[in-house]
């Protein structure tokens, strides 16, 4: 599929469009379930008290990417304490020029941004609180573009990393990590319908840009580097997704346990 022009371009577009979209969609579905679990077990206000940090990181993701893509940000509300009146825990209002391709395709990234900002936040917590020593180099060395991508290998890498992190960290740091994970994962990953509507506005221009770049890469015969890059992109996308799912599941389990005493 990488040999012919159309096969190369279509695969290139599919990888860099469908992979981020589908991983975010799956994680968002579980994130929405986590928010429901939070409300059902600890009450509506727990979305602010427990999940407020996740909401803030969620909205920061939208705002940061809106600025990066030149959108006019008219309002940023990181945490809405009067959410019962508006129904929104937080919001970012932005405008853009629909004749500006850069701003238009930015919608794709703005809508998905919370998935990545929450994942990065959890990664840095793991790195600095638990002193995690996840080896990116070893994962890359284990990948081979000529073999089938191993989902199990990536899953085991994430689990081994968590196990070693918990084993090496102090009990205080582990407790703090779990607490902050709950606060972020319980609400931060829940992408709303409006978020995905924003994503959809940017899909077409993003696909056009990818077609142009894919054509350039093909005709300048740098396919090998792009194939390798695609494998790494898929691998780290799956890694991010697995880490996010594990974090959300941990949050849901702890929330359910706390709900038993509520």
Coordinates of N, CA and C in Angstrom, one line a residue, residues 16-235:
X16 N -2.5 9.9 9.8 CA -2.4 11.2 10.5 C -3.8 11.9 10.7
X17 N -4.8 11.2 10.2 CA -6.2 11.7 10.5 C -7.0 10.8 11.4
X18 N -7.0 9.5 11.0 CA -7.8 8.6 11.7 C -7.2 8.2 13.1
X19 N -5.9 8.0 13.1 CA -5.3 7.6 14.4 C -5.6 8.6 15.5
X20 N -5.3 9.9 15.4 CA -5.6 10.8 16.4 C -7.1 10.9 16.7
X21 N -7.9 10.9 15.6 CA -9.4 11.0 15.8 C -9.9 9.8 16.6
X22 N -9.5 8.6 16.2 CA -10.1 7.4 16.8 C -9.6 7.2 18.2
X23 N -8.3 7.4 18.5 CA -7.8 7.3 19.8 C -8.4 8.3 20.8
X24 N -8.6 9.5 20.3 CA -9.3 10.5 21.1 C -10.8 10.1 21.4
X25 N -11.4 9.6 20.3 CA -12.8 9.2 20.4 C -13.0 8.1 21.5
X26 N -12.2 7.1 21.4 CA -12.3 6.0 22.3 C -12.0 6.4 23.8
X27 N -11.0 7.2 23.9 CA -10.6 7.7 25.3 C -11.7 8.6 25.8
X28 N -12.3 9.4 24.9 CA -13.3 10.4 25.3 C -14.6 9.6 25.8
X29 N -14.9 8.5 25.1 CA -16.1 7.7 25.5 C -15.9 7.2 26.9
X30 N -14.7 6.7 27.2 CA -14.4 6.2 28.6 C -14.3 7.4 29.6
X31 N -13.8 8.5 29.1 CA -13.8 9.7 30.0 C -15.2 10.2 30.3
X32 N -16.1 10.1 29.4 CA -17.5 10.5 29.7 C -18.1 9.5 30.7
X33 N -17.8 8.3 30.6 CA -18.3 7.3 31.5 C -17.7 7.6 32.9
X34 N -16.4 8.0 32.9 CA -15.8 8.4 34.2 C -16.5 9.5 34.9
X35 N -16.9 10.5 34.1 CA -17.6 11.7 34.6 C -18.9 11.3 35.2
X36 N -19.6 10.4 34.5 CA -20.9 9.9 35.0 C -20.7 9.1 36.3
X37 N -19.7 8.3 36.4 CA -19.3 7.6 37.6 C -19.1 8.5 38.7
X38 N -18.4 9.6 38.4 CA -18.1 10.6 39.5 C -19.3 11.3 40.0
X39 N -20.2 11.7 39.1 CA -21.5 12.3 39.6 C -22.4 11.3 40.3
X40 N -22.5 10.1 39.8 CA -23.4 9.1 40.4 C -22.9 8.7 41.8
X41 N -21.6 8.7 42.0 CA -21.0 8.2 43.3 C -20.8 9.3 44.3
X42 N -20.4 10.5 43.8 CA -20.0 11.6 44.7 C -20.8 12.9 44.6
X43 N -21.8 12.9 43.7 CA -22.6 14.0 43.5 C -22.2 15.0 42.5
X44 N -23.1 15.9 42.1 CA -22.8 16.9 41.0 C -21.6 17.8 41.3
X45 N -21.5 18.3 42.5 CA -20.5 19.2 42.9 C -19.1 18.6 42.8
X46 N -19.0 17.3 42.8 CA -17.7 16.6 42.7 C -17.0 16.9 41.4
X47 N -17.8 17.3 40.4 CA -17.2 17.7 39.1 C -16.3 18.9 39.3
X48 N -16.6 19.7 40.3 CA -15.7 20.9 40.6 C -14.7 20.5 41.6
X49 N -15.1 19.9 42.7 CA -14.2 19.6 43.9 C -13.2 18.6 43.5
X50 N -13.6 17.5 42.9 CA -12.7 16.4 42.5 C -12.2 16.6 41.1
X51 N -13.0 16.9 40.2 CA -12.6 17.0 38.8 C -12.3 18.3 38.3
X52 N -12.2 19.3 39.1 CA -11.9 20.7 38.7 C -10.6 20.8 38.0
X53 N -9.6 20.2 38.4 CA -8.3 20.2 37.8 C -8.3 19.7 36.4
X54 N -9.1 18.6 36.2 CA -9.2 18.0 34.8 C -9.9 19.0 33.9
X55 N -11.0 19.7 34.4 CA -11.7 20.7 33.6 C -10.8 21.8 33.2
X56 N -10.0 22.3 34.1 CA -9.0 23.4 33.8 C -8.0 23.0 32.8
X57 N -7.4 21.8 32.9 CA -6.5 21.3 31.9 C -7.2 21.1 30.5
X58 N -8.4 20.6 30.6 CA -9.2 20.5 29.4 C -9.4 21.8 28.6
X59 N -9.8 22.8 29.3 CA -10.1 24.1 28.7 C -8.8 24.8 28.3
X60 N -7.7 24.6 29.1 CA -6.4 25.2 28.7 C -6.0 24.6 27.4
X61 N -6.2 23.3 27.1 CA -5.9 22.7 25.9 C -6.6 23.4 24.7
X62 N -7.9 23.6 24.8 CA -8.6 24.3 23.8 C -8.0 25.7 23.6
X63 N -7.8 26.4 24.7 CA -7.3 27.8 24.6 C -5.9 27.9 24.0
X64 N -5.0 27.1 24.4 CA -3.6 27.1 23.9 C -3.6 26.8 22.4
X65 N -4.3 25.8 21.9 CA -4.3 25.5 20.5 C -5.0 26.6 19.7
X66 N -6.0 27.2 20.3 CA -6.7 28.3 19.6 C -5.8 29.4 19.3
X67 N -5.0 29.8 20.3 CA -4.0 30.8 20.2 C -2.9 30.4 19.1
X68 N -2.5 29.1 19.2 CA -1.4 28.7 18.3 C -1.8 28.8 16.8
X69 N -3.1 28.5 16.6 CA -3.6 28.6 15.2 C -4.2 29.9 14.8
X70 N -3.9 30.9 15.6 CA -4.3 32.3 15.2 C -5.8 32.6 15.4
X71 N -6.5 31.9 16.1 CA -7.9 32.2 16.4 C -8.0 33.4 17.3
X72 N -9.1 34.1 17.2 CA -9.4 35.2 18.1 C -10.1 34.6 19.3
X73 N -9.5 34.5 20.5 CA -10.1 33.9 21.7 C -10.8 35.1 22.4
X74 N -12.1 34.9 22.4 CA -13.0 36.0 23.0 C -13.3 35.8 24.5
X75 N -13.2 34.5 24.9 CA -13.6 34.2 26.3 C -12.9 32.9 26.7
X76 N -12.3 32.9 27.9 CA -11.8 31.7 28.5 C -12.3 31.6 29.9
X77 N -13.1 30.5 30.2 CA -13.6 30.2 31.5 C -13.1 28.8 31.8
X78 N -12.0 28.8 32.6 CA -11.3 27.5 32.9 C -12.2 26.6 33.8
X79 N -12.9 27.3 34.7 CA -13.8 26.5 35.6 C -15.0 27.4 36.0
X80 N -16.2 26.9 35.7 CA -17.4 27.6 35.9 C -18.1 27.1 37.2
X81 N -17.9 27.9 38.2 CA -18.5 27.6 39.5 C -20.0 27.6 39.5
X82 N -20.6 28.3 38.6 CA -22.1 28.3 38.4 C -22.5 27.5 37.3
X83 N -21.9 26.3 37.2 CA -22.2 25.4 36.0 C -23.6 25.0 35.9
X84 N -24.4 25.0 37.0 CA -25.8 24.5 37.0 C -26.6 25.5 36.1
X85 N -26.3 26.7 36.0 CA -27.1 27.7 35.3 C -26.8 27.5 33.8
X86 N -25.5 27.3 33.4 CA -25.2 27.2 32.0 C -25.1 25.8 31.5
X87 N -24.9 24.9 32.4 CA -24.7 23.5 32.1 C -23.3 23.2 31.6
X88 N -22.4 24.2 31.7 CA -21.0 24.0 31.2 C -20.0 24.2 32.3
X89 N -19.1 23.2 32.5 CA -18.1 23.3 33.6 C -17.0 24.3 33.2
X90 N -16.8 24.5 32.0 CA -15.8 25.5 31.5 C -16.0 25.7 30.0
X91 N -15.4 26.7 29.5 CA -15.6 27.0 28.1 C -14.5 27.9 27.5
X92 N -14.3 27.8 26.2 CA -13.4 28.7 25.5 C -14.1 29.1 24.2
X93 N -14.4 30.4 24.1 CA -15.0 30.9 22.9 C -13.9 31.5 22.0
X94 N -14.0 31.1 20.7 CA -13.0 31.6 19.8 C -13.6 31.8 18.4
X95 N -13.0 32.8 17.6 CA -13.5 33.0 16.3 C -12.3 32.8 15.3
X96 N -12.6 32.6 14.1 CA -11.5 32.4 13.1 C -12.1 32.8 11.7
X97 N -11.1 33.1 10.8 CA -11.4 33.5 9.5 C -11.6 32.2 8.6
X98 N -12.8 31.9 8.1 CA -13.0 30.7 7.4 C -12.4 30.7 6.0
X99 N -11.7 31.8 5.6 CA -10.9 31.8 4.4 C -9.4 31.6 4.6
X100 N -9.1 31.5 5.9 CA -7.7 31.3 6.3 C -7.5 29.8 6.5
X101 N -6.8 29.1 5.6 CA -6.6 27.6 5.7 C -6.0 27.2 7.0
X102 N -5.0 28.0 7.4 CA -4.3 27.6 8.7 C -5.2 27.7 9.9
X103 N -6.0 28.7 10.0 CA -7.0 28.8 11.1 C -8.1 27.8 10.9
X104 N -8.5 27.5 9.7 CA -9.5 26.5 9.5 C -9.1 25.1 9.9
X105 N -7.9 24.7 9.5 CA -7.5 23.3 9.8 C -7.1 23.3 11.3
X106 N -6.9 24.4 11.9 CA -6.6 24.4 13.4 C -7.7 23.9 14.2
X107 N -9.0 23.9 13.7 CA -10.1 23.4 14.4 C -9.9 21.9 14.7
X108 N -9.2 21.2 13.8 CA -9.0 19.8 14.0 C -8.2 19.5 15.3
X109 N -7.2 20.4 15.5 CA -6.3 20.2 16.7 C -6.9 20.9 17.9
X110 N -7.6 22.0 17.8 CA -8.3 22.6 18.9 C -9.3 21.7 19.6
X111 N -10.1 21.0 18.8 CA -11.1 20.1 19.3 C -10.5 18.9 20.1
X112 N -9.4 18.4 19.5 CA -8.8 17.2 20.2 C -7.8 17.6 21.3
X113 N -7.5 18.9 21.4 CA -6.4 19.3 22.3 C -6.5 18.8 23.7
X114 N -7.6 18.7 24.4 CA -7.7 18.2 25.8 C -7.1 16.8 25.9
X115 N -7.3 16.0 25.0 CA -6.8 14.6 25.0 C -5.3 14.6 25.2
X116 N -4.6 15.5 24.5 CA -3.2 15.5 24.5 C -2.7 16.3 25.8
X117 N -3.4 17.4 26.1 CA -2.9 18.1 27.3 C -3.1 17.3 28.6
X118 N -4.2 16.6 28.7 CA -4.4 15.7 29.9 C -3.3 14.6 29.9
X119 N -3.1 14.0 28.7 CA -2.1 12.9 28.6 C -0.7 13.4 29.0
X120 N -0.3 14.6 28.5 CA 1.0 15.2 28.9 C 1.1 15.5 30.4
X121 N 0.0 16.0 30.9 CA -0.1 16.3 32.3 C 0.2 15.1 33.2
X122 N -0.5 14.0 32.8 CA -0.3 12.7 33.5 C 1.1 12.2 33.3
X123 N 1.7 12.4 32.1 CA 3.0 11.9 31.9 C 4.0 12.6 32.7
X124 N 3.9 13.9 32.8 CA 4.8 14.7 33.6 C 4.7 14.4 35.1
X125 N 3.4 14.2 35.6 CA 3.2 13.8 37.0 C 4.0 12.4 37.2
X126 N 3.8 11.5 36.3 CA 4.5 10.2 36.5 C 6.0 10.4 36.5
X127 N 6.5 11.3 35.6 CA 7.9 11.5 35.5 C 8.5 12.2 36.7
X128 N 7.8 13.2 37.2 CA 8.4 14.0 38.3 C 8.0 13.6 39.7
X129 N 6.8 13.0 39.9 CA 6.4 12.5 41.2 C 6.9 11.1 41.4
X130 N 6.8 10.2 40.4 CA 7.2 8.8 40.6 C 8.6 8.5 40.1
X131 N 9.2 9.6 39.5 CA 10.5 9.4 38.9 C 10.5 8.2 37.9
X132 N 9.5 8.2 37.0 CA 9.4 7.2 36.0 C 10.5 7.3 35.1
X133 N 11.0 6.1 34.7 CA 12.2 6.0 33.7 C 11.7 5.3 32.5
X134 N 10.6 5.8 31.9 CA 10.1 5.1 30.7 C 11.1 5.3 29.5
X135 N 11.6 4.3 28.9 CA 12.6 4.4 27.9 C 12.0 4.4 26.5
X136 N 12.0 5.7 26.0 CA 11.5 5.8 24.6 C 12.4 5.1 23.6
X137 N 13.7 5.2 23.9 CA 14.7 4.6 23.0 C 14.4 3.1 22.9
X138 N 14.2 2.4 24.0 CA 14.0 0.9 23.9 C 12.7 0.6 23.1
X139 N 11.7 1.4 23.3 CA 10.5 1.2 22.5 C 10.7 1.3 21.0
X140 N 11.4 2.4 20.7 CA 11.7 2.7 19.2 C 12.6 1.5 18.7
X141 N 13.5 1.1 19.5 CA 14.4 0.0 19.0 C 13.6 -1.3 18.8
X142 N 12.5 -1.4 19.5 CA 11.7 -2.6 19.4 C 10.8 -2.6 18.3
X143 N 10.7 -1.5 17.6 CA 9.8 -1.4 16.5 C 10.5 -1.7 15.2
X144 N 9.8 -2.3 14.3 CA 10.4 -2.6 13.0 C 9.3 -2.4 12.0
X145 N 9.6 -1.5 11.0 CA 8.6 -1.2 10.0 C 8.3 -2.3 9.1
X146 N 9.1 -3.4 9.1 CA 8.8 -4.5 8.3 C 8.0 -5.6 9.0
X147 N 7.7 -5.4 10.2 CA 6.9 -6.4 11.0 C 5.6 -5.7 11.4
X148 N 4.6 -6.6 11.9 CA 3.4 -6.1 12.3 C 3.5 -5.3 13.6
X149 N 2.8 -4.2 13.7 CA 2.9 -3.4 14.9 C 2.3 -4.2 16.1
X150 N 3.0 -4.3 17.2 CA 2.5 -5.1 18.3 C 1.8 -4.2 19.4
X151 N 0.5 -4.3 19.4 CA -0.2 -3.6 20.5 C 0.1 -4.1 21.8
X152 N 0.3 -5.5 21.9 CA 0.7 -6.1 23.2 C 2.0 -5.5 23.7
X153 N 3.0 -5.3 22.8 CA 4.3 -4.8 23.3 C 4.1 -3.5 23.9
X154 N 3.3 -2.6 23.3 CA 3.2 -1.2 23.8 C 2.4 -1.3 25.1
X155 N 1.4 -2.1 25.2 CA 0.6 -2.2 26.4 C 1.5 -2.7 27.6
X156 N 2.3 -3.7 27.3 CA 3.2 -4.2 28.3 C 4.3 -3.2 28.7
X157 N 4.7 -2.4 27.8 CA 5.7 -1.3 28.1 C 5.1 -0.3 29.1
X158 N 3.8 0.1 28.8 CA 3.1 1.0 29.7 C 3.0 0.4 31.1
X159 N 2.5 -0.8 31.2 CA 2.3 -1.5 32.5 C 3.6 -1.7 33.2
X160 N 4.6 -2.1 32.5 CA 5.9 -2.3 33.2 C 6.5 -0.9 33.7
X161 N 6.2 0.1 33.0 CA 6.6 1.4 33.4 C 5.9 1.9 34.7
X162 N 4.6 1.6 34.7 CA 3.8 2.0 35.9 C 4.3 1.1 37.1
X163 N 4.5 -0.2 36.9 CA 4.9 -1.0 38.0 C 6.2 -0.6 38.6
X164 N 7.2 -0.3 37.7 CA 8.5 0.1 38.2 C 8.4 1.5 38.8
X165 N 7.5 2.4 38.3 CA 7.4 3.7 38.9 C 6.8 3.6 40.3
X166 N 5.8 2.8 40.5 CA 5.2 2.6 41.8 C 6.2 2.0 42.8
X167 N 7.0 1.1 42.3 CA 7.9 0.3 43.1 C 9.0 1.2 43.6
X168 N 9.4 2.2 42.8 CA 10.6 3.1 43.2 C 10.2 4.3 43.9
X169 N 8.9 4.7 43.8 CA 8.5 5.9 44.5 C 8.1 5.7 45.9
X170 N 8.1 6.8 46.7 CA 7.6 6.7 48.1 C 6.1 6.6 48.2
X171 N 5.6 6.1 49.3 CA 4.1 6.0 49.4 C 3.5 7.3 49.3
X172 N 4.1 8.4 49.8 CA 3.5 9.7 49.8 C 3.4 10.2 48.3
X173 N 4.4 9.9 47.5 CA 4.4 10.4 46.1 C 3.3 9.5 45.3
X174 N 3.3 8.2 45.6 CA 2.3 7.4 45.0 C 0.9 7.8 45.3
X175 N 0.6 8.2 46.5 CA -0.7 8.7 46.9 C -1.0 10.0 46.2
X176 N -0.1 10.9 46.2 CA -0.3 12.2 45.5 C -0.5 12.0 44.0
X177 N 0.2 11.1 43.4 CA 0.1 10.8 42.0 C -1.4 10.2 41.7
X178 N -1.8 9.3 42.5 CA -3.1 8.7 42.3 C -4.2 9.8 42.5
X179 N -4.0 10.6 43.5 CA -5.0 11.7 43.8 C -5.1 12.7 42.6
X180 N -3.9 13.1 42.1 CA -3.9 14.0 40.9 C -4.4 13.3 39.7
X181 N -4.1 12.1 39.5 CA -4.7 11.3 38.4 C -6.2 11.3 38.4
X182 N -6.7 11.0 39.6 CA -8.2 11.0 39.7 C -8.8 12.4 39.3
X183 N -8.1 13.4 39.8 CA -8.6 14.8 39.6 C -8.6 15.2 38.1
X184 N -7.6 14.6 37.4 CA -7.4 15.0 35.9 C -8.3 14.0 35.1
X185 N -8.1 12.7 35.3 CA -8.7 11.7 34.4 C -10.2 11.6 34.6
X186 N -10.8 12.0 35.8 CA -12.2 11.9 36.0 C -13.1 12.8 35.1
X187 N -12.5 13.9 34.7 CA -13.2 14.9 33.9 C -12.5 15.3 32.6
X188 N -11.2 15.3 32.6 CA -10.4 16.0 31.6 C -10.6 15.4 30.2
X189 N -10.8 14.1 30.1 CA -10.8 13.4 28.8 C -12.1 13.4 28.1
X190 N -13.1 13.9 28.8 CA -14.5 13.9 28.2 C -14.6 15.0 27.2
X191 N -14.4 14.7 25.9 CA -14.6 15.6 24.8 C -16.1 15.7 24.5
X192 N -16.7 16.9 24.5 CA -18.1 17.1 24.3 C -18.4 16.9 22.8
X193 N -19.7 16.9 22.5 CA -20.2 16.9 21.1 C -19.7 18.1 20.4
X194 N -19.7 19.3 21.1 CA -19.2 20.5 20.4 C -17.7 20.4 20.1
X195 N -17.0 19.7 21.0 CA -15.6 19.5 20.7 C -15.4 18.8 19.4
X196 N -16.1 17.7 19.2 CA -16.0 16.9 18.0 C -16.6 17.7 16.8
X197 N -17.5 18.5 17.0 CA -18.0 19.4 15.9 C -16.9 20.3 15.4
X198 N -16.1 20.8 16.4 CA -15.0 21.7 16.1 C -14.0 20.9 15.3
X199 N -13.7 19.6 15.7 CA -12.8 18.8 15.0 C -13.2 18.6 13.6
X200 N -14.5 18.3 13.4 CA -15.0 18.0 12.0 C -14.9 19.2 11.1
X201 N -14.9 20.4 11.6 CA -14.7 21.6 10.8 C -13.3 21.7 10.2
X202 N -12.4 21.0 10.9 CA -11.0 21.1 10.4 C -10.5 19.9 9.7
X203 N -11.4 18.8 9.6 CA -10.9 17.6 8.9 C -10.6 17.8 7.4
X204 N -11.5 18.5 6.7 CA -11.3 18.6 5.3 C -10.0 19.4 4.9
X205 N -9.8 20.6 5.5 CA -8.6 21.3 5.2 C -7.3 20.5 5.7
X206 N -7.4 19.8 6.8 CA -6.3 19.0 7.3 C -6.0 17.8 6.3
X207 N -7.0 17.2 5.7 CA -6.8 16.2 4.7 C -6.2 16.7 3.5
X208 N -6.6 17.9 3.0 CA -6.0 18.5 1.9 C -4.5 18.8 2.1
X209 N -4.2 19.3 3.2 CA -2.8 19.6 3.6 C -2.0 18.3 3.6
X210 N -2.6 17.3 4.1 CA -1.9 16.0 4.1 C -1.7 15.4 2.7
X211 N -2.6 15.6 1.9 CA -2.5 15.1 0.5 C -1.4 15.9 -0.2
X212 N -1.3 17.2 0.0 CA -0.2 17.9 -0.6 C 1.2 17.5 -0.1
X213 N 1.3 17.3 1.3 CA 2.6 16.9 1.8 C 2.9 15.5 1.4
X214 N 1.9 14.6 1.4 CA 2.1 13.2 1.0 C 2.6 13.1 -0.5
X215 N 2.0 14.0 -1.3 CA 2.5 14.0 -2.7 C 3.9 14.4 -2.8
X216 N 4.3 15.5 -2.1 CA 5.7 16.0 -2.1 C 6.6 14.9 -1.6
X217 N 6.2 14.2 -0.5 CA 7.1 13.2 0.1 C 7.3 12.0 -0.9
X218 N 6.2 11.7 -1.7 CA 6.3 10.6 -2.6 C 7.2 11.0 -3.8
X219 N 6.9 12.1 -4.4 CA 7.7 12.5 -5.6 C 9.2 12.8 -5.3
X220 N 9.5 13.2 -4.1 CA 10.9 13.4 -3.7 C 11.5 12.2 -3.1
X221 N 10.7 11.1 -3.2 CA 11.2 9.7 -2.8 C 11.8 9.7 -1.4
X222 N 11.1 10.2 -0.4 CA 11.5 10.1 1.0 C 10.5 9.2 1.7
X223 N 10.0 8.2 1.0 CA 8.9 7.4 1.6 C 9.4 6.6 2.8
X224 N 10.7 6.1 2.8 CA 11.1 5.3 3.9 C 11.1 6.0 5.2
X225 N 11.5 7.2 5.2 CA 11.5 8.0 6.4 C 10.1 8.3 6.9
X226 N 9.1 8.5 5.9 CA 7.7 8.7 6.3 C 7.1 7.5 6.8
X227 N 7.4 6.3 6.2 CA 6.9 5.0 6.7 C 7.3 4.8 8.2
X228 N 8.6 5.0 8.4 CA 9.1 4.8 9.8 C 8.5 5.8 10.7
X229 N 8.3 7.1 10.3 CA 7.7 8.1 11.1 C 6.2 7.7 11.4
X230 N 5.6 7.1 10.5 CA 4.2 6.7 10.7 C 4.1 5.6 11.7
X231 N 5.0 4.7 11.6 CA 5.0 3.6 12.6 C 5.2 4.1 14.0
X232 N 6.1 5.0 14.2 CA 6.4 5.6 15.5 C 5.2 6.4 15.9
X233 N 4.6 7.2 15.0 CA 3.4 8.0 15.4 C 2.3 7.1 15.9
X234 N 2.0 6.0 15.2 CA 1.0 5.0 15.6 C 1.3 4.5 16.9
X235 N 2.6 4.1 17.1 CA 3.0 3.5 18.4 C 2.8 4.4 19.6

